[in-house]
Coordinates of C-alpha atoms and ligand atoms in Angstrom, one line a residue:
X64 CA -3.3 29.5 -19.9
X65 CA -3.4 33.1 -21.4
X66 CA -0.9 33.3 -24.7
X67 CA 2.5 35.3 -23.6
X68 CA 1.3 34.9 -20.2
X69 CA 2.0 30.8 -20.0
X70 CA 4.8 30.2 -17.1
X71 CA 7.0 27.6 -16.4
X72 CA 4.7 25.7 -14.6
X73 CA 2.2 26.1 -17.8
X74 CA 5.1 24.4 -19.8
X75 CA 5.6 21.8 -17.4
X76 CA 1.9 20.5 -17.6
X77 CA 2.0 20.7 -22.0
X78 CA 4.9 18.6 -21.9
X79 CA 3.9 15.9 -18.8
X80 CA 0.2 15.9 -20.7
X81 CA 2.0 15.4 -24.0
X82 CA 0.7 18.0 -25.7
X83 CA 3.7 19.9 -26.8
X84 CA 7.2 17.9 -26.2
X85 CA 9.4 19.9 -28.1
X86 CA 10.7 23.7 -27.9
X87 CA 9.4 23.8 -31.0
X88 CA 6.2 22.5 -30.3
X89 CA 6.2 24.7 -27.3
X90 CA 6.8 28.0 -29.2
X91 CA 4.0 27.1 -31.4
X92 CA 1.3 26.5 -28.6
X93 CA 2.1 28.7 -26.2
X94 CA 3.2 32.0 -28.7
X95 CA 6.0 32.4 -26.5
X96 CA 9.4 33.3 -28.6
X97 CA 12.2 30.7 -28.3
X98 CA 14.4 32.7 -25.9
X99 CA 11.4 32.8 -23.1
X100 CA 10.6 29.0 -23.6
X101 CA 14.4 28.7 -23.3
X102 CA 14.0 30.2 -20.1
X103 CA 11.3 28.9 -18.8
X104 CA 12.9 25.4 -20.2
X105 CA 16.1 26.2 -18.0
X106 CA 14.3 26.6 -15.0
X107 CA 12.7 23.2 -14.7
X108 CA 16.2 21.7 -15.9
X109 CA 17.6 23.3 -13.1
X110 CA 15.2 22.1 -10.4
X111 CA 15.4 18.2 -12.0
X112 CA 11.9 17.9 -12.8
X113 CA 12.4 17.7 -16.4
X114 CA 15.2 16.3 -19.0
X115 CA 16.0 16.1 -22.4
X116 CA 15.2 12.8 -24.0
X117 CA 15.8 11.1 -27.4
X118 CA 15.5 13.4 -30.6
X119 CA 12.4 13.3 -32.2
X120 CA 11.8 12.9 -36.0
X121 CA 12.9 15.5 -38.2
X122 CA 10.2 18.7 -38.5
X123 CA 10.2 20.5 -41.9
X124 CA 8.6 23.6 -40.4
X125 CA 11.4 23.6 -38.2
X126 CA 14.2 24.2 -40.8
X127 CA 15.0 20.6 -41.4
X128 CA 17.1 19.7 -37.4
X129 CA 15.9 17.4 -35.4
X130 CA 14.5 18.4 -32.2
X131 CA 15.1 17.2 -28.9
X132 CA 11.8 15.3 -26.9
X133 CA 11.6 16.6 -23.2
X134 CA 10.2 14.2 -20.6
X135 CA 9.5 14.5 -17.0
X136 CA 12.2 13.7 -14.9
X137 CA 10.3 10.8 -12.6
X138 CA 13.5 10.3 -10.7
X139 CA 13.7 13.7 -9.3
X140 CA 11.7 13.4 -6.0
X141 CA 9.4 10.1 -4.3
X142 CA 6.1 10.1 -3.0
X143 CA 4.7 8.3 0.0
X144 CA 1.8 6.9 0.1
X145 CA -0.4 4.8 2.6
X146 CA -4.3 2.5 2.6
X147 CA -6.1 2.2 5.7
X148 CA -8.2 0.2 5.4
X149 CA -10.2 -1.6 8.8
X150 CA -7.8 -3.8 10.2
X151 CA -4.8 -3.7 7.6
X152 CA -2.6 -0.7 6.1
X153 CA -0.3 -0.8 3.1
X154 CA 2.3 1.8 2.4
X155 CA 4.7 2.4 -0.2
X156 CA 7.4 4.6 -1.9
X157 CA 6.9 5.3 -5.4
X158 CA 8.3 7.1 -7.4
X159 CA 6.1 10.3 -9.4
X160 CA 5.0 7.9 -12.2
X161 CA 3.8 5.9 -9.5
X162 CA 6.3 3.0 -9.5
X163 CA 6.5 1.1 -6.4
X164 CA 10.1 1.5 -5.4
X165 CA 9.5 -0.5 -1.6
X166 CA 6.1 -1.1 -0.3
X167 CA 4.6 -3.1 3.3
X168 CA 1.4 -4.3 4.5
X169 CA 0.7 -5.5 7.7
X170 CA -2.5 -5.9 10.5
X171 CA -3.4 -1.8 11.6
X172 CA -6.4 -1.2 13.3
X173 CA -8.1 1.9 11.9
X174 CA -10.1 1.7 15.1
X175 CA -7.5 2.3 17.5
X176 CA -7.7 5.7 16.3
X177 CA -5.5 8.5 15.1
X178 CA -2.4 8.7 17.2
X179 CA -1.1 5.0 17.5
X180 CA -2.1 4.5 13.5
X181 CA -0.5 7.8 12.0
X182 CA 2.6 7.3 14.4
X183 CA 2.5 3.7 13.1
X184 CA 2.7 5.0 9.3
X185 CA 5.5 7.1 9.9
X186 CA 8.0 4.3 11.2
X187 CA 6.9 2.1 8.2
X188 CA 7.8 5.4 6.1
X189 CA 11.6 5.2 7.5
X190 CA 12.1 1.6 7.1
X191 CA 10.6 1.9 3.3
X192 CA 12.6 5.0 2.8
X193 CA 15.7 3.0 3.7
X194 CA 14.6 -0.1 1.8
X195 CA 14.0 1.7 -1.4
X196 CA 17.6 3.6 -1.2
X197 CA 16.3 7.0 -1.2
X198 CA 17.2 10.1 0.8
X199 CA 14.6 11.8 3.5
X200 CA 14.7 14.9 1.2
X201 CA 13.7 13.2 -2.2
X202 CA 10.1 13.0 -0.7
X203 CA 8.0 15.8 -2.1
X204 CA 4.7 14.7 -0.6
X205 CA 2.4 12.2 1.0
X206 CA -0.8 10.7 0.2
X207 CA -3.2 8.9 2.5
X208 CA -6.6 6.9 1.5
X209 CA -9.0 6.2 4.5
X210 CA -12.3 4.6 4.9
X211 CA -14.4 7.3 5.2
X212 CA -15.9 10.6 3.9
X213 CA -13.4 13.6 3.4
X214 CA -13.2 17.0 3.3
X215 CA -10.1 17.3 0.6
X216 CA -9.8 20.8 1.7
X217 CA -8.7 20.1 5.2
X218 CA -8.1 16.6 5.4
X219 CA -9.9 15.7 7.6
X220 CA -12.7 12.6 7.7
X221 CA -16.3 13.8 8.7
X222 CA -18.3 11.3 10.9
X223 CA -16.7 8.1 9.7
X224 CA -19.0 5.4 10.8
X225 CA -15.9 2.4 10.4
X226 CA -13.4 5.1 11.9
X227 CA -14.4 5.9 15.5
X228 CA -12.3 8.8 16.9
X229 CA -11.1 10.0 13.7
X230 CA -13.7 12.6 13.1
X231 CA -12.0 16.2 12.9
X232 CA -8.7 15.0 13.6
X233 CA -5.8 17.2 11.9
X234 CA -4.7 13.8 9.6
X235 CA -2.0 16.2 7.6
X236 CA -0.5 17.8 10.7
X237 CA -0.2 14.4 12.6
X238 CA 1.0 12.6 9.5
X239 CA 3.8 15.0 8.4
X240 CA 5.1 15.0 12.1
X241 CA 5.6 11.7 12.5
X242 CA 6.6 10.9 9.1
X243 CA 9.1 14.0 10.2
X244 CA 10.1 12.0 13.3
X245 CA 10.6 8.5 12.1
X246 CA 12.2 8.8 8.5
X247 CA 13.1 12.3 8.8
X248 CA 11.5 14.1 6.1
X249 CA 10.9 18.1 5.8
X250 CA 8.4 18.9 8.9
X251 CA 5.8 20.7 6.4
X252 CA 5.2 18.0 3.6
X253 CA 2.8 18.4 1.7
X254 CA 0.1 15.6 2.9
X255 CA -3.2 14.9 1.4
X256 CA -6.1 13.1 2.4
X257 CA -9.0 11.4 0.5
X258 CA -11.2 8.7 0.3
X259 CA -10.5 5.1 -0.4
X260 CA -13.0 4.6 -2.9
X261 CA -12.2 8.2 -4.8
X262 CA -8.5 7.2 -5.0
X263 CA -8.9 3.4 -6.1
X264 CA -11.2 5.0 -9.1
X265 CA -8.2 7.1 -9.9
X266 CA -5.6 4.6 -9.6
X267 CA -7.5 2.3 -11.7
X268 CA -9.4 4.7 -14.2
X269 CA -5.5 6.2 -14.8
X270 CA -4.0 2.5 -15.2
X271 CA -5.9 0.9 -17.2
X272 CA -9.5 3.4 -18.4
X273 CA -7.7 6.7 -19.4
X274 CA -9.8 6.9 -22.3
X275 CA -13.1 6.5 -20.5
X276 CA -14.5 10.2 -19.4
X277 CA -16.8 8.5 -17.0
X278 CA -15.8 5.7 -14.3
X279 CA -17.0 4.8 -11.5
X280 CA -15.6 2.3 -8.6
X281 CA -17.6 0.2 -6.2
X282 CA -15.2 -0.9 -3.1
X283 CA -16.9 -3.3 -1.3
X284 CA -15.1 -4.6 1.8
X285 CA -16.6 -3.8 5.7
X286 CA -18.1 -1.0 4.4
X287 CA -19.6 0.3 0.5
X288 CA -18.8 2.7 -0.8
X289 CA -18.0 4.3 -4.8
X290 CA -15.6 6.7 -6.6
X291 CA -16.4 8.8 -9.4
X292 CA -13.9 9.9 -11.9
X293 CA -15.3 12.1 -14.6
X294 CA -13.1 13.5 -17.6
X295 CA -10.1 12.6 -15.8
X296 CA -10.6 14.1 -12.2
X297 CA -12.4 12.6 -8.8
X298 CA -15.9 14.5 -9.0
X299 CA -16.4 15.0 -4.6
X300 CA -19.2 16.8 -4.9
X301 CA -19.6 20.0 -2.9
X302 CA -17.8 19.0 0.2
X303 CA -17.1 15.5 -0.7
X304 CA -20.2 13.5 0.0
X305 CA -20.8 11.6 -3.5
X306 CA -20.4 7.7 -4.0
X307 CA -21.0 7.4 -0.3
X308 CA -24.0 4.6 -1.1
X309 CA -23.2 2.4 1.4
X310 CA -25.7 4.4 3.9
X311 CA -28.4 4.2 0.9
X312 CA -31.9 3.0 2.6
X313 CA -32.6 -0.9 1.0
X314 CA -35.9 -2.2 1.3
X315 CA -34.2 -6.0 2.4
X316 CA -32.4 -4.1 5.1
X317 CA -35.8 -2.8 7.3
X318 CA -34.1 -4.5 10.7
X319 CA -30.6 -4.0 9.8
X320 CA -28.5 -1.7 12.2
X321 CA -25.9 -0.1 10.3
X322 CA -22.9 1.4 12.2
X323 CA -24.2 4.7 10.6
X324 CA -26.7 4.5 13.0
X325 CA -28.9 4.2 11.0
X326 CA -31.6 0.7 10.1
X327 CA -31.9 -0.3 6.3
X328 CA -28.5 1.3 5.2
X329 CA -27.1 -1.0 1.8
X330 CA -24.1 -1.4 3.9
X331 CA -25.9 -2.8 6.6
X332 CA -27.0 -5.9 4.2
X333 CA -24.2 -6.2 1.8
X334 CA -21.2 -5.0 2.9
X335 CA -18.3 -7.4 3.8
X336 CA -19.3 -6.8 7.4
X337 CA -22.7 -7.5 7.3
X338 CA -21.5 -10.8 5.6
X339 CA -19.3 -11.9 8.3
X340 CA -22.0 -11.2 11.0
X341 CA -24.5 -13.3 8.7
X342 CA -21.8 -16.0 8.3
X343 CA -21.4 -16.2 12.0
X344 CA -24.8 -16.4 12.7
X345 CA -24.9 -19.4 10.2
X346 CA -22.1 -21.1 12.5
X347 CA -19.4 -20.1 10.0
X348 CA -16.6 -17.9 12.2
X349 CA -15.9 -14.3 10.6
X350 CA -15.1 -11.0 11.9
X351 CA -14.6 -8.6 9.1
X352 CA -14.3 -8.6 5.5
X353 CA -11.1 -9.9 5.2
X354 CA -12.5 -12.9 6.7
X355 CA -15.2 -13.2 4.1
X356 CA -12.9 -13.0 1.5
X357 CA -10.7 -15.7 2.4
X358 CA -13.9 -18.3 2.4
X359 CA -14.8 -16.6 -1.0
X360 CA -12.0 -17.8 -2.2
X361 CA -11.7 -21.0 -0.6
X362 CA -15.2 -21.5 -2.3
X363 CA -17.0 -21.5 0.5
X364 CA -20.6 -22.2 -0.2
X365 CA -22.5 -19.8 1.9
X366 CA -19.9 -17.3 2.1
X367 CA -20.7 -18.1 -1.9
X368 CA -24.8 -18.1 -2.2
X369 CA -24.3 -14.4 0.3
X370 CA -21.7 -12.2 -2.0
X371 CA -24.0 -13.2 -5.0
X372 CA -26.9 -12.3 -2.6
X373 CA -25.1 -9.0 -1.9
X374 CA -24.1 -8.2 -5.1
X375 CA -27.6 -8.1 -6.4
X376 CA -28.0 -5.7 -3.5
X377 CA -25.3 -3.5 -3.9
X378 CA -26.5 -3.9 -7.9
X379 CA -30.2 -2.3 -6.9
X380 CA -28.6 0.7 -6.3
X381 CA -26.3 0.9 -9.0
X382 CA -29.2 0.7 -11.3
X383 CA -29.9 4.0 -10.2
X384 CA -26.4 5.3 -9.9
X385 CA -25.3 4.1 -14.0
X386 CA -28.5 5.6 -14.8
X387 CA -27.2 9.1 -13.3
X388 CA -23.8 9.3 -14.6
X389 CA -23.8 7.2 -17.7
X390 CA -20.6 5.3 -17.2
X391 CA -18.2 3.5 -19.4
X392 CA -16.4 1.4 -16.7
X393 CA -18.1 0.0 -13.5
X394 CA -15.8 -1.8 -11.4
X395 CA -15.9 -3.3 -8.7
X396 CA -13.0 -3.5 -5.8
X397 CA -12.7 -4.5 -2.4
X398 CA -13.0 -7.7 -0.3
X399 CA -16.2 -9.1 -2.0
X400 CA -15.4 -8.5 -5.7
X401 CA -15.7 -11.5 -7.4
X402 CA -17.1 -13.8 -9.7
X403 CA -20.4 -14.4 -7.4
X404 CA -20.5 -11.0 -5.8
X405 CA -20.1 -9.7 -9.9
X406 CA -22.8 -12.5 -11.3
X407 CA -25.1 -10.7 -8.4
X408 CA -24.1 -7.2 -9.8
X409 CA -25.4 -8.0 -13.0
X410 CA -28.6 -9.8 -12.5
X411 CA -30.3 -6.6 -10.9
X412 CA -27.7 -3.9 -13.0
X413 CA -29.3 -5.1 -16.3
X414 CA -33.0 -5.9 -15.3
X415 CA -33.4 -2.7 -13.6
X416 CA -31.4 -0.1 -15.4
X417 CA -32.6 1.5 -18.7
X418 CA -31.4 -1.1 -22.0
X419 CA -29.8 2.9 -22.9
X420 CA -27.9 3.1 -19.7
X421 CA -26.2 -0.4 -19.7
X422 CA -25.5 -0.7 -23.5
X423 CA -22.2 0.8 -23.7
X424 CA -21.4 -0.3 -20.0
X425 CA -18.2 -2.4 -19.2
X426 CA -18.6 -4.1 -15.3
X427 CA -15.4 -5.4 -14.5
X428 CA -13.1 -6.0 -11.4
X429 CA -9.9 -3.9 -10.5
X430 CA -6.6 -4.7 -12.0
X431 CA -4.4 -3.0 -9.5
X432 CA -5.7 -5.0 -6.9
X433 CA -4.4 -4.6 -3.4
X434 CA -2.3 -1.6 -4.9
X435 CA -4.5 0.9 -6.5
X436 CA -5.6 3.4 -3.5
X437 CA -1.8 3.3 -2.9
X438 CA -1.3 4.1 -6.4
X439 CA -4.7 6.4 -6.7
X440 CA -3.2 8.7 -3.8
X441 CA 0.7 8.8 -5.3
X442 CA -0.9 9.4 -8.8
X443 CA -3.1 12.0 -6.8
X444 CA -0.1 14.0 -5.1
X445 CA 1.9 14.2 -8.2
X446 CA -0.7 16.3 -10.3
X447 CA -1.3 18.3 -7.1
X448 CA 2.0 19.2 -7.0
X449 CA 2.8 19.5 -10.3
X450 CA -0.1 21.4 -11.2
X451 CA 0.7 24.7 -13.0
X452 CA -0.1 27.0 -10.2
X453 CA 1.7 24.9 -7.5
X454 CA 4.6 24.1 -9.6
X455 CA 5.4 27.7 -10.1
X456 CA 5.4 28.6 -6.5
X457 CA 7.0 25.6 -5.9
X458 CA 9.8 26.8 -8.4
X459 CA 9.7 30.2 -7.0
X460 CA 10.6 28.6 -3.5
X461 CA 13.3 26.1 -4.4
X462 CA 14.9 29.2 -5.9
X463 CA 15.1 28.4 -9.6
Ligands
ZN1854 ZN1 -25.5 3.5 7.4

C-alpha cells in the first residue's frame, strides 16, 4: 500500500487485520485526509461488508471524542465449503469468520470420480443452504479440500494417486454448476481448490497457532501427506508440490507397492491404508483408514502395536522435514493421530533430528478435528476475496 494511494479495499484489510480500527486510526496510517477515508469508509458500509461497532476509549490526539470501532460485517455474505476425503465428504455453510451455520457428513466415494461426487456436493449445498436459513445469493464463494496435489491456480488436482479420474478435471467449473443447479447460487462463484493437508494446516494454524510463523500439519489417513503454513500463508511451493511426503522412498518399504506406483513410498508403509491391508493380512477385517481408526480407538491391539509402528515411520521423515523448516507446531491430523501413532512420532522425531531443531518444537494433535479442512478452505476463500485487490474490483462490480 503506497500512502494517498491506499483504496477501499486497502482499508478494508487495516481494519479486518486490526491494525487501524478507527477513522482516526485510519487517517494516521494510511495519510489519507478524513473526507477520503470517509469515502472510502462509505463504500464498504454500503456494500455490508463493514459496520460501526462500540465506541472506543477516548483518544487525546483526537480532540478529546470518542471514536467509533469498525468491524467486519461477518453477516454480510456465507461461504460454502466441502472435505473429500476417500470414502466420506463433509460440507458446511459458514459464515466469513468461519462459523458453522449448517454442516453434513455422509459416505462419498472420491473414487467414483468427478461427476457423481461434485453433482453430489451441490445437492448437499441446497439442503444446507435451506437448513442454515440463508438465501442462494448470500453465498460469495466456495471452497473445496481434496486428497491430492493441486495446482491453486487452476484448480485442478495433478496425478492424484487416491483420486483416479480426477486428474485435469475443471473441479471449479463443475462445482459452481451444480452448486448453480441444486441450491441456486450465482453460475460464476468464485470456487477454489486446494489440498487437504494445506487447508487443515490453515484451519488449525488460524484457530488455535496464530502466533506461530512456522506450522506444519501431518494428515495421516489412506494416504500422508503435510501442510505448511509459514508467516501466516500456505507455502505450495512452485506449482504446489511441497508436504506431499507420503511418496518419500523408506528403507522398511523396499517391497511395498504404493498406489503412486511406485515401491518403498512412506505411504505405502504407514499410511492408514497400508495399515488396513496389514490388519487384514493379520486376519483383522479393514478396508481403509476409517476402518483403522475405529479399532484404534476401540484399543485394538494390533491395530495399536502398527500406528505406533507407523508413526515412528512417518516420524523418520519428519526428522528431516523439522530440520528444514524449523517449526513451532507439528501436528498431526487424520485417521491415525493418536496417542500410539504420536508416542511413534516422537521416538524417531527426537533421536534423529538435531537437539537445535526439536527444542522449541510443540508435536501435538488437531483441535478442530473432523472440521478444520472445512474450516481451512472457508477461512481460505474469505482472505481471497477480501483481499485488497479483489475487494476493490469486487466493489467496483457490485456498484458501490
Ligand atoms: Zn507413492
Amino acid at each position: 500500500m503506497a500512502g494517498n494511494q491506499a483504496n477501499a479495499g486497502d482499508l478494508l484489510h487495516l481494519v479486518r487485520s486490526g491494525r487501524a480500527t478507527t477513522r482516526g486510526a485510519l487517517q494516521e496510517v494510511t495519510g489519507l485526509s478524513r473526507a477520503t477515508v470517509g469515502h472510502r469508509l462509505d463504500r464498504l458500509f454500503r456494500a455490508g461488508w463493514l459496520r460501526e461497532g462500540a465506541a472506543e476509549t477516548v483518544n487525546s490526539r483526537l480532540g478529546g471524542r470518542p471514536s467509533i470501532h469498525l468491524e467486519f460485517d461477518d453477516t454480510h455474505a456465507v461461504v460454502l465449503a466441502a472435505a473429500l476425503d476417500t470414502r466420506h465428504a463433509r460440507a458446511a455453510v459458514l459464515t466469513l469468520s468461519g462459523e458453522v451455520l449448517a454442516e453434513y457428513t455422509d459416505p462419498l466415494t472420491v473414487e467414483d470420480g468427478p461427476e457423481r461426487v461434485l453433482s453430489q456436493l451441490g445437492v448437499w449445498f441446497g439442503d444446507l443452504l435451506k437448513e442454515a436459513g440463508r438465501a442462494a445469493d448470500a453465498v460469495c464463494g466456495i471452497g473445496l479440500a481434496v486428497p491430492g496435489p493441486v495446482d491453486t491456480d487452476s484448480g485442478r488436482v495433478i496425478q492424484p494417486p487416491i483420486m483416479p479420474g480426477w486428474d485435469g478435471y475443471d473441479i471449479r467449473g463443475r462445482l459452481a454448476r451444480s452448486a448453480a443447479e441444486h441450491a441456486a447460487t450465482a453460475p460464476d462463484l468464485p470456487v477454489l481448490v486446494d489440498n487437504d493437508a494445506n487447508l487443515m494446516a490453515y484451519g488449525e494454524q488460524r484457530a488455535g497457532h496464530p502466533d506461530c510463523r512456522a506450522f506444519v500439519l501431518v494428515k495421516v489417513s489412506t494416504g500422508i501427506g503435510a501442510g505448511v503454513v509459514v508467516d501466516g500463508a500456505i507455502f505450495r511451493g512452485i506449482d504446489g508440490g511441497a508436504g506431499d511426503i507420503g511418496h518419500i522412498r523408506v528403507p522398511q518399504g523396499a517391497d511395498a507397492l504404493c498406489r503412486c506406483g511406485s515401491y518403498g513410498c512412506l505411504a505405502a508403509v504407514a499410511s492408514g491404508r497400508a495399515l488396513a491391508r496389514r490388519l487384514t493380512e493379520a486376519g483383522v477385517p479393514a478396508a481403509s483408514g476409517w476402518d483403522v481408526r475405529e479399532l484404534l480407538a476401540a484399543g485394538h491391539p494390533e491395530a495399536v502395536r502398527l500406528a505406533r509402528e507407523a508413526g515412528r515411520g512417518v516420524g523418520e521423515v519428519l526428522a528431516t522435514v523439522v530440520t528444514l523448516l524449523n517449526p513451532g507446531v507439528l501436528m498431526i491430523a487424520g485417521d491415525l493421530a493418536g496417542t500410539p501413532f504420536l508416542t511413534g512420532v516422537r521416538e524417531l522425531l527426537y533421536q534423529r533430528a538435531l537437539p537445535r531443531s526439536t527444542a522449541h518444537l510443540d508435536v501435538v494433535t488437531a483441535r478442530l478435528g473432523e472440521r478444520s479442512a472445512l474450516i481451512g478452505a472457508g477461512a481460505l476463500v474469505v482472505e481471497e476475496l477480501y483481499a485488497p485487490e479483489r475487494a476493490e474490483r469486487r466493489l467496483a462490480a457490485l456498484g458501490v
